[in-house]
Structures are given as C-alpha cells and as structure tokens.
Amino acid sequence: MPSSPSYHQPNASDSLEDSDSESDLEIELQELGPSTTSSQQRLRRSREERRTEQERRGQIPLRNLRMGGLRGLGGRRKGYGELGIAHGDNGEDMHGLLYDAEDPDATARDSGASLGNFEDDAPLLHPLAAGRKRGQESVISRLGSRMRLPSFLSTSSRPTTPTEVHQSGREEDDSTATRTVIVGQAQTLRFPANAVSNAKYTPWSFLPITLYTEFSFFFNLYFLMVALSQIIPPLRVGYLSTYIAPLAFVVSVVLGKEALDDIARRRRDAEANSEGYTVLRFESAPERGVRMGRSGSQSTRVSKRRARRGWDMGPGERLSEIQEVDEMGNPGTTGRPTASYFETVIRSRDIKVGDVLKLGKDQRVPADVIILKSYTNDSAIPNPYQGGDGSPTEELGGINGDLVNPTLGPAGIPTDTEVGRTGETSLGNSTLSADGDGISESFIRTDQLDGETDWKLRLASPLTQFLETGEFTRLQIIAGKPDKKVNEFVGTIELLPKPLRSCSLRVNRGERRASQDDGSQAPRGEEEVAPKSTPLTVDNTAWANTVIASNCTTLAVVAYTGSQTRQALSTSSSRSKVGLLEYEINSLTKILFALTLTISVTLVALKGIESTSSRKWYVSIMRFLVLFSTIIPISLRVNLDMGKTVYAWFIERDNGIKGTVVRTSTIPEELGRVEYLLSDKTGTLTQNEMDLRKIHVGTVSYAGEAMDEVSSYVRQGFSTSLSGVNQPTVSTTSASAYPTLSATNNPSAHVRTRREIGSRVRDVVLALALCHNVTPTLEDDHGKSITTYQASSPDEIAIVKWTESVGLRLVHRDRKGMTLQSVGTGLVIIRVRILDVFPFTSEGKRMGVIIQFVEGLESSTSPIEEAGEIWFYQKGADTVMTSIVAANDWLDEETANMAREGLRTLVVGRKKLSPQQYREFASSYKQASLSLVGRDAGMAKAVAQCLECDLELLGVTGVEDKLQKDVKPSLELLRNAGIKIWMLTGDKVETARCVAVSAKLVARGQYVHTIAKLKRKDLAEDSLNFLRSKTDACLLIDGESLSLFLTHYRDSFISLAVLLPAVIACRCSPIQKADIAKLIRAYTKKRICCIGDGGNDVSMIQVADVGVGIVGKEGRQASLAADFSINQFCHLTKLLVWHGRNSYKRSAKLAQFVIHRGLIISVCQTMFSIASRFEPIALYKNWLLVGYATVYTMLPVFSLVLDKDVDEGLANLYPELYKELTEGRSLSYRTFFVWVFVSIYQGGMIQGLSQILVDVQGPRMVSVSFTALVINELIMVALEITTWHPVMVFTLVGTALLYLGTIPFLGGYFDLAFIITVGFWWRVLAILAISLVPPYAVKLIRRTLKPPSYRKVRGI
C-alpha cells in the first residue's frame, strides 16, 4: 500500500511548524506600498487560519523567532532583497526570503502567476541567488528568467515565466512553429481542436460550393438562363412558375442529398470524437497531510508515497539553525509532491495539448503523444527468478544482480518514486514496464498509420519513467513544428527545479570555491537550480491512430492535436466527387443545345430575317429556344438523382453484404465503371494474423494434422529428461542433458531413423522457442488468466504460439534470461541466460541470440567455463541464411516450394560455442562497438567472422499471413472482370511478395520483377527497358525506388506500369499512395477504385473516383472517409460486379429515355411551328407541358431503375459482362444518336399525322396529338424492359388509367366531345402503329443478327 503523506503530530516534541502567524515579516509586507495592498484581505484571512492552527498546536516555530531576531539587528533598514545578507562580522550569508511553507495563499501575492510551471509553494528567491550581488536590482535581473518573483520585487508588472523564455523570439499565435508544451497545464498558445472531420462542407461554405458545382454543369446553367428569360415579357411563352419551379425542385433535391450526406458524415465524426479517454488533472499540492475541504474517501484522488530526500551536504556547506529546525520538524518537506492529481474521463474532441492521457492495451491513441511512463498491469507474469518473498534469487547471478538502482534514473537522475528491487512501484498494484536499465517498454501497432504489420517498440524517457506522477507539472517539452513524417521526431524534455519550502544558507564564495577545487560535491541547492533535460526521438512517441499493443498502462502527454497530427497532415482534404456519367450527360446536353439553336435559327431564317411589326428576329430566336427547351429535359437530373437514392437503398439492404453503408450517394454508377483497383494489404487483403503452417527438418515436412507427431516428439524428449530430478518445479536442464540435442557432425552421412528424426524435430522446436524477442504476459479474461505474447513482429508471436501448441511454453522473458515450461507437465524444464541478442533488421533479414543453459540449482555466479553450454541460434530469410548454414542439398528446393505456396520462410540454424570462442567474440564485438568510424560495419563483421559460419541447419518454417475471407476467389473474379489490381502497402518487400502469391494476385509461374532501394537514374532506366520487353511480368517496387521513378521518369513509368497485369508497391507512405492514384487517373482517364481499412489509406480513398473503406479492428477512419463502407474485402465483388453494373446500366437507360421523352415533344413543337408559318407559338401550354414530364410519364420511366438484364448468379459466373461496361457502350455517342433518330421519327409521325388526319390547329388536333404522345411513351417503356417487376406493371397500368381519368378535366385544352367518338380513337391507334412498329421491327432484326452478351448468357 502506498504510504500517505506525513501528518502533523500535535504532541510530538520534535514537530515544529513553519507558521509565521503574527511575525513582523507579514506586517512589513503590508506596509511596503500599493503593490501589496490588494492582497491584504487574503493575508488577513491566512493569518487567522494560521493563528487557529498555532493555538491548536501550541507551538511557535523557531524560524520565526530567529527571523525576528535578525530583523531586530538591523534588518528593518534593508530591502527585502537584502534581508539576511552580511549580518555582523562573522560573514554569515543569509540565503534570501522564501515562501512560508505553511502559507497556501503566499503565491496569491504574485500578480503574474505562471502557467503551471511553478506551484503555490515555490520560493520567492531561489538558492542560486546566494552567490550574487547584494543589490536588489542585480538579483532580480539575474533571477527573472529562472523563477517567479513577487510583485513588489518584480521590475515589471508581471514576471517572466520559464515558459515565456522558451517561447520568446516567435509569434505568440503561431501554433505551427516550434512549440513548448507545459505538461498537465493550460498552454499559452491556441492549438487546433482534437476533432476528426470528414465533412466536405461547413455551414458557410455549403451553399457557395454546392451551387457552384451544380451550375458548373451546362444543362443546369441552361435551365437557369431559360427560367430567368421568362422575367422578360417579350420572351415569356407561358407561366413563370412553369420554368422556375422545376429548376428550383431539381436544385433543392441535389442540395438536400448533399446536405444529408454531409450531416451523416458529421454524425459519424461526432461518434468518433465522443470516444472517452482517461486524463490526469493536476491541482496544487496541499501544504499538509490533510487536504482541507476534501474527503479522504474520494476514490478519484490518487495519493502517492513520497521518497524522503535530504540535502546532499558538501564538506563546506553549513546550514543555518533555521533550516535544521525545519528539517527536524518537517522531515518530508522536500519530498512533498509538486501537485496532486485525479483521473477524469473526457471526450476525444476535448483533449488538448498538454493533457496527460492514461492509455491501456488495445486502446487507440487519439492524438500525437509523447510517452512519459509505462507500467505493466496487475496481472503481469511474476519473475521466476524471484524468491517467494519477492527478492531475486541468486541462481542467475548477473541476471538481477547488475540492475541499475531504479530509484536513480540513468545518469544519476534522482527520481521521486520508491521502486523496489523487483520493479514494483507505489502506483497502485502495478509494475513499471522496465527492465533493469530503467527504460520502460511499450509496444504499439501502426498498421492503421503506415501499414506496417510489425509492432513498434516505444520507450519513455529515462527522465520521466521513474518520476513521480505528481511531479509531471515540472516537465515541459520543446517539440518541432507539425510534420507529416511518421518516422522522424526531434524534441527535448526538461525537468524544472522543484520548488523549495525551507530556508538554507548559501556557502560563501570562498568555501564554495574551495569545495570545487578539492572535487567535493556542490550543495544540493545549487544542483537543482539548472533544469535537467534529455532529448526526445520518435522512439518516445505514439502518433494518433496507433494502438497500444502491450499489456501495460501508458501515461503520455499530448503534443499535437487535430489537424496538426501526423495522420491528418498525411491525409488529403475531402473533395466533392462527380461521376463519369454526369460528365457524359453534360457533353450530350451540349449537343442537344446545338440542335436546339440550329432548329431555332432555321425556323427564323425560313420565315425571313426581316423584322415584323410585332417582334425582332432575335427575339423570335430566343422564344424558339424557350419553346424547344424541353429538348434538354430538366427532369433528367431529378430522375437520375432519385435513381441514385434507389441504388443506395438496394446496396444497404442487401443481405449478402450486410453492414454496407453508402456514404456518398451521388456516385453509385461509378461502381460499374472501375478499371483499376488499388488495394491496401494489411487488414484489407490480410487479417494481420500470422500462423505457422509448415515446418521442414531435412527429409520430413510437417503440416496440418502431422503437427500432432511433432507434439509427441517434444513430449517424449523433454519429459524423459526430468525423471531423475527431485525438484522439477525449479530444476533446469541444459542442452547437453539431452543426447538428442547435441549437434550432429554429419547428419546426412547415415540413414535417419525415427529416433534421429525426433531428435531433429526437438532441436528445431527448442531453437524456435529460444530464438526470438517475445515477452509473455498474463491477462484476465472473465476471471480466467490467459497468456498473451508481445513482440515487435507478429511472425515471432506466431512461432512462439506454435511452440506452445506442440508442448514447449515460454513463461518468462526479460533482457537477461528466459524460462521454458512443459505444457503437458507444467514443469519448468529449460532456463537460459541471454548473453547477446542480434535483432532483426531490414538490411540483415535475420536475427540471432547467444544463450547459456543454466544447469539445475547451481549458482550462476561461477565463471562461464563452469556454467552451462553456450549456443548461438539464428533464424532469417533463405536469401541470407543459405550462405551462413553448412552445405546441404535440400534448403533451396524446400524454400522455393514454400514460397510458391505464399508462405514466409525462415531458415533456422545453430552453433555451439566454447567459452573461449565466446570470449573472443565478445572482445572483438565490444571493440567494434566502441569505434567511432564504421561502427555498424565492424560489429557486423565481428558477428560474421565469429558466429555466422557453418551453422548447423535445423529446419525451415513456413508462416502464413492469414488472408481475409474469400480473398483469392474475389481477386480472381475481379481480374476476369477486366480490373487491373495494384497492391499498395507500407509493409516490407518480402511480406508483400508472400501475400501477393498466397492471395493469387501473382499467378503461378508468373515472373515477379523486383525493384528495391534504387538510387541511381541509370539503373532506373535499365529497369524500365527490361519491363518494356516483358509486359506480362508483375512489378514489385519499394517506396524509395518509386520516388525515384516518379521524380525522373514519371510519364515513362506510369505508361509502362498501367500495362502490367499487377503492380505491388511496398514501403509506401500515405501521400505516395494518393499520388499513385492521382497519376493513374490523370494518365489513363479511367475510373480508379481504392480500398483500405486504416488511417494511412484515407488519402488514397479520398482522391479515388470510388473510395471503399473496410471497418477495421482498431479503427473506422477509412470507413468514415470512404464513399462506401463494407465489412469484408469479399463484399467488394458484389458491390462492383452486381450493384455497380446494375446501377450504371439502369442510369444509362434512364438518361437516354428521359432525353427521348424531351426530344420527341420538341419535334412535335417544331412540326407545329412549321405548320403555323414559323411563328413561335406553343403547341402544349401550361399544364399539358408540365403534366407530360411529371404525372403522365415520370413513374413509368423511373421504373426502369428496377430493370435487370441478368440475375446475380450469372453476373458472378460471367464477370466478363462487367468488362463491357468499362467500354462505355451502354451510353455512348452511338446509342445517343440512335435515340435522337427514333425521337425525330416518332415525333414527326405523331404531330404530322395528327395535323393531316385532324386539323393544323385547334383543340381536336391537340387532343389527338397529346394522347398519342402519352400512350407512345408508355408503350416504349414497356418495350425497353428486360425483366418485369410488379412495380413496373403497376406504374404503367396506373399511369394509363390516371391519364384517362384526367381527360374530363382537360376541357380547356381538349375537345371533350370529339374524344368520346370512334373517329378520335382510330386516329390515335393509326398514329401509334406507324410510330411504334418500324422502330421495334428494326430492334428485333438487329437483336437477331447481333445478340447482346446478356442474351447469350441467358440462352435467349
């Protein structure tokens, strides 16, 4: 249990208080002048409180008497800056005036309180002032930048704070410059809010942007001009509302959809921004053990045990009796916390720079933070090396014996936390996550940030790891300006001096100089004056959107928030996406406008250019343009936008892809036009879960059910060796205890028996159980303890889990040793001492470890010669291990077989070292490590010469990165659909290659051309020339080489890359992913689809024509920013091949039919104008014109959005049907002009025959013409339907009955008496037969001669 702060004992004779109740000092403070009169009321109140305390305790502090005596000797005639200096001839120097330790309101006298850098009990004068001049101005000028002075000693109205010192020389409001972060306190500068925002608009930018986007399309601008023309009386041809209302309706529908989509984005952002996080709030520390006005039972207050520290006294240092009495009466004064703190939960968006976050395992980091401290949770695995009392045993000697004293940080930095020998702190029931060197460890997952699967090791600064949490307010961080580089960070953290609470006499100059000359220690008061600082690197950080992976609690301070985080800076801004169909229709609209203008000018020209008495010729042209405005139907946008809503409804309610969300409902047709798919790897194609699938030991390979045989070998080999051990729970066995573990000099010289194969199996299992950097931890799962592993690489975790599954469990690991346990018996069977570890690097592609087996219960303090055997184990990629292991005849073949299966191969070897060999290696390795020139090369050379030669080859392992569900068939189907697939990942080259092979992104036997670490332009050009001659190869390129190509050979590279069947880009940054998407889209003019699941994919998703986000395990950043959100990669195939195809074909047919509907009525108007002697007179007025485009034809035409040419099964069975869509045949200039000719023919026949069979003008002609026009449209809709839907039947029949039912109400336009006659109906039927039969006959003939693909697959 943590100890409570010291409480005052009223009856203790040695307890003297620091109260200064009725002293002359306070009287004189009030008499100084106006600068202190504002504090008189608080001073009076504080005196009353201290008087009460003094009366209760009945004690008068000796310091007050001594100070009063000093003043009585002449101190009253001196300024308070000189108080206590040079009294008498004895040369004693008074250090200065400090705040009273019992006066909580003392700092209230300071009108310029610093922003949390100094607490209320900070001294008025620092001990450093002891060696300065006696003049008050000199003292103040030298101390102004280091401490807070009271107002009556300040040379200005407000003293300078340490924070302001660091911030001087830069603009106060420039939050993008180098910043000083005050830990746990409010900042002087304003920084962005820590809010995630995927919204496209703000309340102020919504209308300008959306209106500009809408009227940037020609047909919307055309409708606007037509509507505005009706304000001019000479151009008016009907009611103003006839033209204004449809345009307003169309714009309102579009703006409403955009607003709803953006509101939905904001709601989802609000959910993400409302995620709760625990934050530490700091308050001024109490001056006594009892916190006034607070209940001791408050659970939110966290108390700490304080280390009692005295002053380190130099030989020449003499303390005054005042300080001696203070230290005796208040022994814990210097150990009191600077601040108390409590925990509170706030929303993610409320997190600010300087807040201290408390983060746990699997918790997402909400902002860019700097780690201050980490400690393991309650269920940390106990150290088997410790005895039952928690003290370390002596059996491993140096394992715990050489630990750094944890109460002192590195470089002798004193800490404020008591740490026991086992690493336990007073921070609850937790254990510092640190090894003996005092450096804390935390692992984070960055796959959502940079796509890398390996966990990253993060360390707290040694300055803060063992610092008491209450002292965090003394910290301040100097950080660089916001940067998007996730692998770089430069900063500094400073620990400011702790405020002093008692008086001390300085050493006079002569004594100090003497103490320095003889090398003695300087007084402690001077040691703590200068702030302690240590550098910060990227290893001390955790960026936003990473996840705490290790089983520990991490305390971190926020350095960057919101738009200044690494992830936000690497993310492109959202853009308003417009589908390709919109641009195509916009181009067709321009053709229709040209046709309208041509007809208008032609009619005016045929009449004659001469102006009539009624109107000018140009007015006639304008009126004709208005009359023919139906050629460009305003209802086109309404129908298309409503159709998109229907498509989105179908997608979200498809049970085959449950959980799919349409976030951008304006581009569903784009799903049917995709030609390039850019996919992330980690979390998108793979689950980021590794599994050891295969192991080969020379002549025998084990996989699947054969792993049971491996388990039996391990069980037999390790259980028989324990039969003679008296204490199996603590006994250990060296490698020499097993005859089967000894190295085989020539393993291929004789036929392997079953026993020998078992020996090889146990050897490789033991090697895999020891050669790694994995640490086991315990976690509580519903009251049950389970073992989990943490390491930088998921491959190593997979291997250790596999060794546990076959019977050998890792139960303990630290930097000094490991312990292995038998799964079957639960006995500890292997203990080793770790002598050296050689971690994995991307250049070396291997890792190794030198271990020494610990024999039984012998004392490990014996020399190396008398301890257990020493072995060097190593595992790595086959490309580098082939030259390291001894000669063999099977390694290359087996690794190639595993690579073809998409497995990540690791070759395992070992070598036995004698004590002499190890000493020689250690000497050469240490000598190389001390070299200032070529250190890395020298160390690598020492390892290669002494260790990496003729290793005994134990076996080969094959690790599989588990793929997402149905990834292989999904990628194959998409390739058959004509989609070229690129994989862009931030992971390593080897990992990406294996995943590409296992996912069948690379076909069996296909050549993979690898370009990595390319830095020379000539080599880059050679690679391009090679690829030009081999366009059927797959390209594998890393980010460094990609940057070279994009810089110097941009056009050549992209022109060649788009021809390749597959491209794999590794080590790509988020910006590089986005640049590739932009480049492909700009060069090919094709539709690009990008899919990902992490925050590092957001930029790529936002620049794509179609962005698809997968809901990830650790975050929804990609899902929130995407146009379409899905739960699994396999859902993408249905989204594209089924829903995308249907959406595009339906919209294409709908758009052309709406154009036909508007064009045919314009042809009728043209025929009528010709018959009316080229006068711009309307044929159908007011309601007839509006009703034709809405009530009488809209629902049947809109029902085409339910049509489908094939069912879902055929669409998946024949993905080639999707490939046709990319060619744009459904809506092209060819199909457009076919519909134009059909419209001209049908419009000419309907209006021409009506005028011939009835009259040129009059209500009878209008009734025949309009009735034939409406019925013609209904029949044309029925002829275009491929698959009937009940809604289609209902709309067609219902609209026909509705029209017949409204005829009696159209007496103002029709001749109702003529309608009920037989003459009316036979004329209508004759006109319909002539207008419909020829086009349909041509369609049947063409379908018979050249049937479309959908009829072929349906067998029609």
mmCIF file of N, CA, C and O in Angstrom, residues 976-1021:
data_model
loop_
_atom_site.group_PDB
_atom_site.id
_atom_site.type_symbol
_atom_site.label_atom_id
_atom_site.label_comp_id
_atom_site.label_asym_id
_atom_site.label_seq_id
_atom_site.Cartn_x
_atom_site.Cartn_y
_atom_site.Cartn_z
ATOM 1 N N ASN A 976 -10.906 -11.310 -63.866
ATOM 2 C CA ASN A 976 -11.691 -11.761 -65.017
ATOM 3 C C ASN A 976 -12.661 -10.691 -65.488
ATOM 4 O O ASN A 976 -13.077 -10.694 -66.652
ATOM 5 N N ALA A 977 -13.016 -9.788 -64.594
ATOM 6 C CA ALA A 977 -13.911 -8.694 -64.968
ATOM 7 C C ALA A 977 -13.164 -7.562 -65.661
ATOM 8 O O ALA A 977 -13.770 -6.528 -65.971
ATOM 9 N N GLY A 978 -11.865 -7.743 -65.892
ATOM 10 C CA GLY A 978 -11.088 -6.735 -66.595
ATOM 11 C C GLY A 978 -10.505 -5.662 -65.717
ATOM 12 O O GLY A 978 -10.050 -4.629 -66.223
ATOM 13 N N ILE A 979 -10.496 -5.872 -64.420
ATOM 14 C CA ILE A 979 -9.972 -4.875 -63.485
ATOM 15 C C ILE A 979 -8.514 -5.199 -63.185
ATOM 16 O O ILE A 979 -8.185 -6.323 -62.800
ATOM 17 N N LYS A 980 -7.643 -4.224 -63.349
ATOM 18 C CA LYS A 980 -6.234 -4.380 -63.022
ATOM 19 C C LYS A 980 -6.027 -4.001 -61.562
ATOM 20 O O LYS A 980 -6.487 -2.948 -61.121
ATOM 21 N N ILE A 981 -5.324 -4.871 -60.847
ATOM 22 C CA ILE A 981 -5.224 -4.734 -59.390
ATOM 23 C C ILE A 981 -3.803 -4.344 -59.012
ATOM 24 O O ILE A 981 -2.827 -4.994 -59.419
ATOM 25 N N TRP A 982 -3.693 -3.281 -58.247
ATOM 26 C CA TRP A 982 -2.425 -2.849 -57.661
ATOM 27 C C TRP A 982 -2.528 -3.008 -56.147
ATOM 28 O O TRP A 982 -3.566 -2.703 -55.549
ATOM 29 N N MET A 983 -1.454 -3.467 -55.529
ATOM 30 C CA MET A 983 -1.414 -3.566 -54.072
ATOM 31 C C MET A 983 -0.411 -2.546 -53.553
ATOM 32 O O MET A 983 0.777 -2.596 -53.884
ATOM 33 N N LEU A 984 -0.884 -1.613 -52.760
ATOM 34 C CA LEU A 984 -0.048 -0.566 -52.177
ATOM 35 C C LEU A 984 -0.004 -0.773 -50.675
ATOM 36 O O LEU A 984 -1.044 -0.762 -50.008
ATOM 37 N N THR A 985 1.176 -0.955 -50.130
ATOM 38 C CA THR A 985 1.304 -1.252 -48.715
ATOM 39 C C THR A 985 2.517 -0.548 -48.134
ATOM 40 O O THR A 985 3.463 -0.222 -48.852
ATOM 41 N N GLY A 986 2.474 -0.313 -46.851
ATOM 42 C CA GLY A 986 3.620 0.238 -46.152
ATOM 43 C C GLY A 986 4.519 -0.829 -45.570
ATOM 44 O O GLY A 986 5.501 -0.514 -44.898
ATOM 45 N N ASP A 987 4.192 -2.105 -45.827
ATOM 46 C CA ASP A 987 4.937 -3.211 -45.229
ATOM 47 C C ASP A 987 6.193 -3.533 -46.034
ATOM 48 O O ASP A 987 6.464 -2.939 -47.072
ATOM 49 N N LYS A 988 6.919 -4.532 -45.548
ATOM 50 C CA LYS A 988 8.203 -4.905 -46.139
ATOM 51 C C LYS A 988 8.001 -5.602 -47.484
ATOM 52 O O LYS A 988 6.936 -6.121 -47.792
ATOM 53 N N VAL A 989 9.096 -5.628 -48.265
ATOM 54 C CA VAL A 989 9.059 -6.219 -49.603
ATOM 55 C C VAL A 989 8.775 -7.713 -49.518
ATOM 56 O O VAL A 989 7.930 -8.240 -50.257
ATOM 57 N N GLU A 990 9.454 -8.420 -48.618
ATOM 58 C CA GLU A 990 9.259 -9.866 -48.514
ATOM 59 C C GLU A 990 7.836 -10.203 -48.114
ATOM 60 O O GLU A 990 7.225 -11.141 -48.638
ATOM 61 N N THR A 991 7.298 -9.454 -47.165
ATOM 62 C CA THR A 991 5.929 -9.701 -46.724
ATOM 63 C C THR A 991 4.939 -9.485 -47.860
ATOM 64 O O THR A 991 4.021 -10.284 -48.062
ATOM 65 N N ALA A 992 5.119 -8.398 -48.585
ATOM 66 C CA ALA A 992 4.199 -8.110 -49.686
ATOM 67 C C ALA A 992 4.272 -9.179 -50.765
ATOM 68 O O ALA A 992 3.247 -9.569 -51.346
ATOM 69 N N ARG A 993 5.459 -9.674 -51.053
ATOM 70 C CA ARG A 993 5.599 -10.726 -52.064
ATOM 71 C C ARG A 993 4.843 -11.990 -51.644
ATOM 72 O O ARG A 993 4.121 -12.595 -52.451
ATOM 73 N N CYS A 994 5.014 -12.395 -50.401
ATOM 74 C CA CYS A 994 4.349 -13.614 -49.933
ATOM 75 C C CYS A 994 2.828 -13.468 -49.983
ATOM 76 O O CYS A 994 2.122 -14.397 -50.373
ATOM 77 N N VAL A 995 2.320 -12.310 -49.573
ATOM 78 C CA VAL A 995 0.876 -12.100 -49.589
ATOM 79 C C VAL A 995 0.356 -12.085 -51.019
ATOM 80 O O VAL A 995 -0.711 -12.629 -51.319
ATOM 81 N N ALA A 996 1.106 -11.462 -51.922
ATOM 82 C CA ALA A 996 0.678 -11.426 -53.321
ATOM 83 C C ALA A 996 0.586 -12.828 -53.907
ATOM 84 O O ALA A 996 -0.331 -13.135 -54.675
ATOM 85 N N VAL A 997 1.526 -13.689 -53.533
ATOM 86 C CA VAL A 997 1.496 -15.060 -54.039
ATOM 87 C C VAL A 997 0.357 -15.844 -53.407
ATOM 88 O O VAL A 997 -0.398 -16.553 -54.084
ATOM 89 N N SER A 998 0.223 -15.741 -52.074
ATOM 90 C CA SER A 998 -0.821 -16.508 -51.396
ATOM 91 C C SER A 998 -2.218 -16.045 -51.782
ATOM 92 O O SER A 998 -3.156 -16.847 -51.812
ATOM 93 N N ALA A 999 -2.382 -14.764 -52.084
ATOM 94 C CA ALA A 999 -3.693 -14.246 -52.476
ATOM 95 C C ALA A 999 -3.972 -14.435 -53.962
ATOM 96 O O ALA A 999 -5.023 -14.000 -54.452
ATOM 97 N N LYS A 1000 -3.022 -15.053 -54.684
ATOM 98 C CA LYS A 1000 -3.162 -15.281 -56.128
ATOM 99 C C LYS A 1000 -3.203 -13.972 -56.915
ATOM 100 O O LYS A 1000 -3.734 -13.930 -58.020
ATOM 101 N N LEU A 1001 -2.675 -12.924 -56.316
ATOM 102 C CA LEU A 1001 -2.521 -11.690 -57.082
ATOM 103 C C LEU A 1001 -1.464 -11.889 -58.157
ATOM 104 O O LEU A 1001 -1.533 -11.291 -59.233
ATOM 105 N N VAL A 1002 -0.497 -12.730 -57.852
ATOM 106 C CA VAL A 1002 0.509 -13.155 -58.818
ATOM 107 C C VAL A 1002 0.204 -14.587 -59.204
ATOM 108 O O VAL A 1002 0.092 -15.467 -58.337
ATOM 109 N N ALA A 1003 0.037 -14.827 -60.478
ATOM 110 C CA ALA A 1003 -0.315 -16.159 -60.943
ATOM 111 C C ALA A 1003 0.854 -17.116 -60.758
ATOM 112 O O ALA A 1003 2.019 -16.706 -60.680
ATOM 113 N N ARG A 1004 0.531 -18.393 -60.680
ATOM 114 C CA ARG A 1004 1.571 -19.408 -60.513
ATOM 115 C C ARG A 1004 2.510 -19.398 -61.720
ATOM 116 O O ARG A 1004 2.075 -19.454 -62.871
ATOM 117 N N GLY A 1005 3.789 -19.304 -61.459
ATOM 118 C CA GLY A 1005 4.771 -19.281 -62.522
ATOM 119 C C GLY A 1005 5.007 -17.917 -63.127
ATOM 120 O O GLY A 1005 5.891 -17.770 -63.990
ATOM 121 N N GLN A 1006 4.250 -16.895 -62.700
ATOM 122 C CA GLN A 1006 4.431 -15.561 -63.267
ATOM 123 C C GLN A 1006 5.711 -14.931 -62.717
ATOM 124 O O GLN A 1006 6.003 -15.021 -61.526
ATOM 125 N N TYR A 1007 6.443 -14.286 -63.593
ATOM 126 C CA TYR A 1007 7.703 -13.659 -63.189
ATOM 127 C C TYR A 1007 7.418 -12.373 -62.415
ATOM 128 O O TYR A 1007 6.586 -11.548 -62.812
ATOM 129 N N VAL A 1008 8.092 -12.214 -61.287
ATOM 130 C CA VAL A 1008 7.962 -11.025 -60.450
ATOM 131 C C VAL A 1008 9.258 -10.238 -60.535
ATOM 132 O O VAL A 1008 10.317 -10.705 -60.082
ATOM 133 N N HIS A 1009 9.183 -9.069 -61.133
ATOM 134 C CA HIS A 1009 10.372 -8.218 -61.278
ATOM 135 C C HIS A 1009 10.442 -7.274 -60.079
ATOM 136 O O HIS A 1009 9.547 -6.444 -59.858
ATOM 137 N N THR A 1010 11.482 -7.419 -59.278
ATOM 138 C CA THR A 1010 11.625 -6.663 -58.043
ATOM 139 C C THR A 1010 12.585 -5.496 -58.245
ATOM 140 O O THR A 1010 13.701 -5.673 -58.744
ATOM 141 N N ILE A 1011 12.135 -4.315 -57.848
ATOM 142 C CA ILE A 1011 12.974 -3.111 -57.870
ATOM 143 C C ILE A 1011 12.971 -2.535 -56.461
ATOM 144 O O ILE A 1011 11.931 -2.078 -55.978
ATOM 145 N N ALA A 1012 14.120 -2.596 -55.792
ATOM 146 C CA ALA A 1012 14.199 -2.149 -54.401
ATOM 147 C C ALA A 1012 15.475 -1.358 -54.180
ATOM 148 O O ALA A 1012 16.534 -1.672 -54.752
ATOM 149 N N LYS A 1013 15.362 -0.316 -53.374
ATOM 150 C CA LYS A 1013 16.491 0.520 -52.952
ATOM 151 C C LYS A 1013 17.271 1.047 -54.149
ATOM 152 O O LYS A 1013 18.500 1.029 -54.182
ATOM 153 N N LEU A 1014 16.522 1.516 -55.131
ATOM 154 C CA LEU A 1014 17.129 2.058 -56.334
ATOM 155 C C LEU A 1014 17.434 3.536 -56.111
ATOM 156 O O LEU A 1014 16.547 4.306 -55.748
ATOM 157 N N LYS A 1015 18.674 3.928 -56.340
ATOM 158 C CA LYS A 1015 19.080 5.303 -56.089
ATOM 159 C C LYS A 1015 19.739 5.971 -57.298
ATOM 160 O O LYS A 1015 19.948 7.178 -57.275
ATOM 161 N N ARG A 1016 20.055 5.186 -58.313
ATOM 162 C CA ARG A 1016 20.740 5.725 -59.487
ATOM 163 C C ARG A 1016 19.801 5.794 -60.671
ATOM 164 O O ARG A 1016 19.031 4.864 -60.932
ATOM 165 N N LYS A 1017 19.881 6.885 -61.417
ATOM 166 C CA LYS A 1017 18.983 7.087 -62.549
ATOM 167 C C LYS A 1017 19.260 6.095 -63.675
ATOM 168 O O LYS A 1017 18.331 5.641 -64.353
ATOM 169 N N ASP A 1018 20.532 5.738 -63.885
ATOM 170 C CA ASP A 1018 20.837 4.812 -64.973
ATOM 171 C C ASP A 1018 20.257 3.428 -64.719
ATOM 172 O O ASP A 1018 19.766 2.760 -65.631
ATOM 173 N N LEU A 1019 20.295 2.993 -63.453
ATOM 174 C CA LEU A 1019 19.699 1.701 -63.118
ATOM 175 C C LEU A 1019 18.186 1.741 -63.270
ATOM 176 O O LEU A 1019 17.565 0.751 -63.661
ATOM 177 N N ALA A 1020 17.591 2.882 -62.951
ATOM 178 C CA ALA A 1020 16.145 3.011 -63.116
ATOM 179 C C ALA A 1020 15.759 2.905 -64.590
ATOM 180 O O ALA A 1020 14.763 2.252 -64.945
ATOM 181 N N GLU A 1021 16.542 3.512 -65.442
ATOM 182 C CA GLU A 1021 16.247 3.427 -66.872
ATOM 183 C C GLU A 1021 16.425 2.012 -67.394
ATOM 184 O O GLU A 1021 15.661 1.551 -68.254
#
